Tab-separated table of C-alpha atoms in Angstrom:
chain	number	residue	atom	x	y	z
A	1	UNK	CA	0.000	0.000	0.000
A	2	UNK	CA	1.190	3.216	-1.086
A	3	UNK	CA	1.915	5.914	1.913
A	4	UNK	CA	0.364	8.982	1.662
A	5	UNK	CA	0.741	12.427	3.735
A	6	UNK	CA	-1.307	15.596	3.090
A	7	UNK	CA	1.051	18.782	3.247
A	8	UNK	CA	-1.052	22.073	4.098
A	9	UNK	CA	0.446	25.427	2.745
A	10	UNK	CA	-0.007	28.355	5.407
A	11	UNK	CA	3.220	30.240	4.644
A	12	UNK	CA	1.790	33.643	2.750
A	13	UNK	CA	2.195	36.550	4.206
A	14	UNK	CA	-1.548	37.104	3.202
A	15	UNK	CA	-0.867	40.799	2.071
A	16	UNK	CA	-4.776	40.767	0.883
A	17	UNK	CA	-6.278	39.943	3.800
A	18	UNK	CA	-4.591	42.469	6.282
A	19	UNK	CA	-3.445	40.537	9.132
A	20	UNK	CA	-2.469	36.952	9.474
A	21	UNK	CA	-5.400	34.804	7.703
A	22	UNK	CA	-4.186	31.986	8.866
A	23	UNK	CA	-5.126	32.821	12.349
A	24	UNK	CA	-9.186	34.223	11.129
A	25	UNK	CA	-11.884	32.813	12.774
A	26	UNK	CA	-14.702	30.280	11.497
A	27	UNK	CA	-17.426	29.504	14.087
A	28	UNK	CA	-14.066	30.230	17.024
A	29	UNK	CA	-11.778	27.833	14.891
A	30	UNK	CA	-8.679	29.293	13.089
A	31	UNK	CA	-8.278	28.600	9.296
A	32	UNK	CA	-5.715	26.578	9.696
A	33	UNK	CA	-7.388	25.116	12.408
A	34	UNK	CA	-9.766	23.745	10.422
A	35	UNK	CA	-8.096	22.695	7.692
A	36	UNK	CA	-5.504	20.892	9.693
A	37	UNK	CA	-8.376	19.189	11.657
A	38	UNK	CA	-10.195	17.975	8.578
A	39	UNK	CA	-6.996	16.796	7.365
A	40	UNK	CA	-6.070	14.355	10.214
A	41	UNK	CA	-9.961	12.933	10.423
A	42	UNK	CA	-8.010	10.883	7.546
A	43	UNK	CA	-4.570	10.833	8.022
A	44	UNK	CA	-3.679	11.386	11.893
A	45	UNK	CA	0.311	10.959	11.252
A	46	UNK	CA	0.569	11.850	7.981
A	47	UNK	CA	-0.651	15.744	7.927
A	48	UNK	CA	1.891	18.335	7.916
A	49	UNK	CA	2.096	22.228	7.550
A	50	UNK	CA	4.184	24.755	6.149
A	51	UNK	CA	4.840	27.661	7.716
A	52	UNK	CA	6.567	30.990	7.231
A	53	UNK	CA	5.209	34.222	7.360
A	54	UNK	CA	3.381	35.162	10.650
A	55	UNK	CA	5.476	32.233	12.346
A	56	UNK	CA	5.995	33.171	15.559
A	57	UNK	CA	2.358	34.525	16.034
A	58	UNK	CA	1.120	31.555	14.626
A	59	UNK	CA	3.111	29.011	16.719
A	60	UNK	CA	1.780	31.114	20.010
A	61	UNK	CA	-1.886	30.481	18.902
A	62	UNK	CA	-1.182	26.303	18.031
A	63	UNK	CA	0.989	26.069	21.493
A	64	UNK	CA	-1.845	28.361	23.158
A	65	UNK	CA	-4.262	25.840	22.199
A	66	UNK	CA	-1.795	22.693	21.710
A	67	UNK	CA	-3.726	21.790	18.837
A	68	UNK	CA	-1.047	20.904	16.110
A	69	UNK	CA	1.766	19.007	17.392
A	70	UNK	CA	5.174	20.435	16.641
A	71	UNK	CA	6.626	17.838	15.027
A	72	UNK	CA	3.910	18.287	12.071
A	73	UNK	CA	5.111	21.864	11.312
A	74	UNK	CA	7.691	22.922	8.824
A	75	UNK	CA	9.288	25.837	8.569
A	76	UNK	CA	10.312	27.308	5.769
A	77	UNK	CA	12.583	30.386	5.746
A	78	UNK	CA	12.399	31.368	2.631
A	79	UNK	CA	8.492	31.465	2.438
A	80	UNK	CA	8.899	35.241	0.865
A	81	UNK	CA	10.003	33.804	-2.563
A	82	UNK	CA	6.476	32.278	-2.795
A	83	UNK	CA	4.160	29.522	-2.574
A	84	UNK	CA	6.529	27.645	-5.543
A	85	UNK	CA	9.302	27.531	-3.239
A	86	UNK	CA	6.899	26.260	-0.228
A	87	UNK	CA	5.758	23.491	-1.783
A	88	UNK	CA	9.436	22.872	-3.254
A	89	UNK	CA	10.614	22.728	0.507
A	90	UNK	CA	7.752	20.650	1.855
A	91	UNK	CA	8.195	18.032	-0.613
A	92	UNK	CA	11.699	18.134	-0.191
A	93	UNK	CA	11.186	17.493	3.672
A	94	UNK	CA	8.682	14.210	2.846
A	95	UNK	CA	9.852	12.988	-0.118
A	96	UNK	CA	12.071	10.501	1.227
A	97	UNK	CA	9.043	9.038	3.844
A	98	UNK	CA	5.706	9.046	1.225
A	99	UNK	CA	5.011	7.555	-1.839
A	100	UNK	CA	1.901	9.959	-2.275
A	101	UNK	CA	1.858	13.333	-1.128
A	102	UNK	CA	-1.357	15.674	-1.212
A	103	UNK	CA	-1.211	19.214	-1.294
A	104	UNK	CA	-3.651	21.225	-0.175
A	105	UNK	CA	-4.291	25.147	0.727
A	106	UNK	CA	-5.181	26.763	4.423
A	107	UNK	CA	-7.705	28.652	3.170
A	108	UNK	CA	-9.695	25.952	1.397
A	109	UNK	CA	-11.619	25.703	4.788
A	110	UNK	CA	-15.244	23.956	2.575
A	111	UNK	CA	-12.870	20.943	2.670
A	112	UNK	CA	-14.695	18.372	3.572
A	113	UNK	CA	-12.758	14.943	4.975
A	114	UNK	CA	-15.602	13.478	2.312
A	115	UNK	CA	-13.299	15.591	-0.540
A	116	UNK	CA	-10.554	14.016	0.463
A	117	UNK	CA	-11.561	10.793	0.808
A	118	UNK	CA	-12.778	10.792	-3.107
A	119	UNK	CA	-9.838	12.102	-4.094
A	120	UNK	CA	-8.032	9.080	-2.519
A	121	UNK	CA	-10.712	6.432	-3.727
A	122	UNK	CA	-9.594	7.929	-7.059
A	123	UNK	CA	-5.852	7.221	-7.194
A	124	UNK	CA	-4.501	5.015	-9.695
A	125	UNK	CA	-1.167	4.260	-10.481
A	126	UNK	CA	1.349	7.531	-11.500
A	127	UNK	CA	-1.853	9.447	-12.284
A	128	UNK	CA	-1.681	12.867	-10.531
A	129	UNK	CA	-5.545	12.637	-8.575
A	130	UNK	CA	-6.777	16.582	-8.346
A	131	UNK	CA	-10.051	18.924	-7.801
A	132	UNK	CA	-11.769	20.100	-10.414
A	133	UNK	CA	-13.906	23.732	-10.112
A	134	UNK	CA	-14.451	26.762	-11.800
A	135	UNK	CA	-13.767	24.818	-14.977
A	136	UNK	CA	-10.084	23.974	-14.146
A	137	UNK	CA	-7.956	21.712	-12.587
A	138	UNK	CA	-6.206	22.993	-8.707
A	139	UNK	CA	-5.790	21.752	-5.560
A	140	UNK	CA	-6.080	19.583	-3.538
A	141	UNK	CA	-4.735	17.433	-5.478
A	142	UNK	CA	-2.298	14.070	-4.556
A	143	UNK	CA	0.838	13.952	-6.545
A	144	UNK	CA	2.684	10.653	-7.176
A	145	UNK	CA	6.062	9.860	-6.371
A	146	UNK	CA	7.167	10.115	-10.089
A	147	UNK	CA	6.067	14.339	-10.144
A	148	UNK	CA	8.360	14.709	-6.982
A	149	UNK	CA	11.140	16.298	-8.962
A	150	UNK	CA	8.450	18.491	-10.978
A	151	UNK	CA	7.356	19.936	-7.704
A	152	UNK	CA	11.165	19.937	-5.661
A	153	UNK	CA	11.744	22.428	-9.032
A	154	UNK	CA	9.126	24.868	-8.198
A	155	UNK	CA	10.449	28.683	-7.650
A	156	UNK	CA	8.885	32.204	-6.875
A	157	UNK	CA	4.506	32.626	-7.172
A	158	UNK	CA	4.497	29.427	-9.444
A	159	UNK	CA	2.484	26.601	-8.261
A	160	UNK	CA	1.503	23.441	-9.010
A	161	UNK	CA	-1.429	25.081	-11.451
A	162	UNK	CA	1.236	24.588	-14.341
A	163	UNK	CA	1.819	20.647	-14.081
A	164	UNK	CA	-1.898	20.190	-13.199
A	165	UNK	CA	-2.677	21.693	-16.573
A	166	UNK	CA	-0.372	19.965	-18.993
A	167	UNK	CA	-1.637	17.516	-21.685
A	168	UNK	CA	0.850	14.966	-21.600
A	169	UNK	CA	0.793	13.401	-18.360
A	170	UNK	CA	-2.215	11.321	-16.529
A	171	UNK	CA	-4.233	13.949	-14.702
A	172	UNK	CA	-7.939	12.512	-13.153
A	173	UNK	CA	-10.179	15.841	-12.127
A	174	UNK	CA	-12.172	15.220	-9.675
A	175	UNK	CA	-15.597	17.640	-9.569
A	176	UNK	CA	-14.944	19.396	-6.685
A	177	UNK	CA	-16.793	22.930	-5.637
A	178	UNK	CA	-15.907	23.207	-2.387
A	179	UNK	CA	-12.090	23.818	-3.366
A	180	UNK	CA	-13.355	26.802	-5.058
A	181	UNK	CA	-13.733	28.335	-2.240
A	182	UNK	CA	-11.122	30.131	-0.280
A	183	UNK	CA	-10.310	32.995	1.875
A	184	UNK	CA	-8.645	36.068	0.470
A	185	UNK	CA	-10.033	39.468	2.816
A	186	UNK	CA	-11.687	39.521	5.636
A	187	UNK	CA	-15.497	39.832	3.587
A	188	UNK	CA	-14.816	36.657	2.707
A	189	UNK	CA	-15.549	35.178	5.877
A	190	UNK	CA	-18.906	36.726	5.838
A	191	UNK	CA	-20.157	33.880	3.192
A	192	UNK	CA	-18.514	31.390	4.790
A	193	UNK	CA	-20.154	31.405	8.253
């Protein structure tokens, strides 16, 4: 059986939003609260996060509430260059421990553990499995062993969006609409609660 881990991105400095998004409330649960929790329902020892920006205020909030064990936390000090070089360094962190590794954003706090169970009941072999909304492919989305290197290569504002768009490799979309929605300023809440 092929080992998976779900790596959560909550590095940005979320310039958009004002203050640290990470650390907004939903119904008295942080975002990345939330999206951590939803994570583990599935995989308990396998869910990490990236961190950067907003560190130190961030840590005081998780220890404050002892909520996300350190050892699931990455840092990554060069979280300025982008969200390209934080997944870079989280895969580069897990590469050598999963064969599978899902990637999936803070802010996508509609993520249901049901979401991320059907994106796992849809793996097949070498196929990158990823969300489909808004009439394109995104994240979450679980990226084999064999796209590794694609990802440790990843530089500056450059995502994954680029490999999950390309013709020539197995991509399955999964219909998705609750990755479509994510939090960008403080309004955005609003619709959310």
């Amino acid at each position: 059986m092929l080992k998976k881990a779900i790596l959560i991105l909550a590095a940005g400095a979320a310039s958009r939003f004002g203050s640290p998004k990470q650390l907004a409330r939903i119904r008295s649960k942080t975002l990345i609260q939330r999206t951590y929790d939803c994570a583990t329902q599935l995989f308990p020892d396998d869910t990490f996060v990236v961190l950067g920006a907003h560190r130190d205020a961030i840590l005081e909030e998780l220890t404050v509430a002892n909520s996300i064990p350190q050892s699931r936390i990455l840092y990554n000090r060069n979280w300025a260059l982008g969200i390209g070089e934080s997944i870079n360094f989280g895969i580069q962190v897990l590469e050598s421990q999963y064969d599978e590794i899902m990637i999936i954003l803070a802010d996508q706090v509609q993520i249901t553990p049901r979401d991320i169970q059907t994106l796992v009941d849809s793996c097949v072999e070498d196929a990158i499995i990823c969300a489909d909304y808004n009439g394109g492919r995104g994240v979450p989305a679980i990226f084999p062993r064999r796209y590794f290197e694609h990802l440790t290569g990843l530089s500056g504002d450059t995502g994954a969006k680029a490999l999950l768009q390309r013709e020539d490799i197995k991509i399955i979309a999964v219909p998705m609409p609750n990755a479509a929605i994510d939090v960008d300023y403080p309004d955005d809440l609003v619709n959310i609660e």
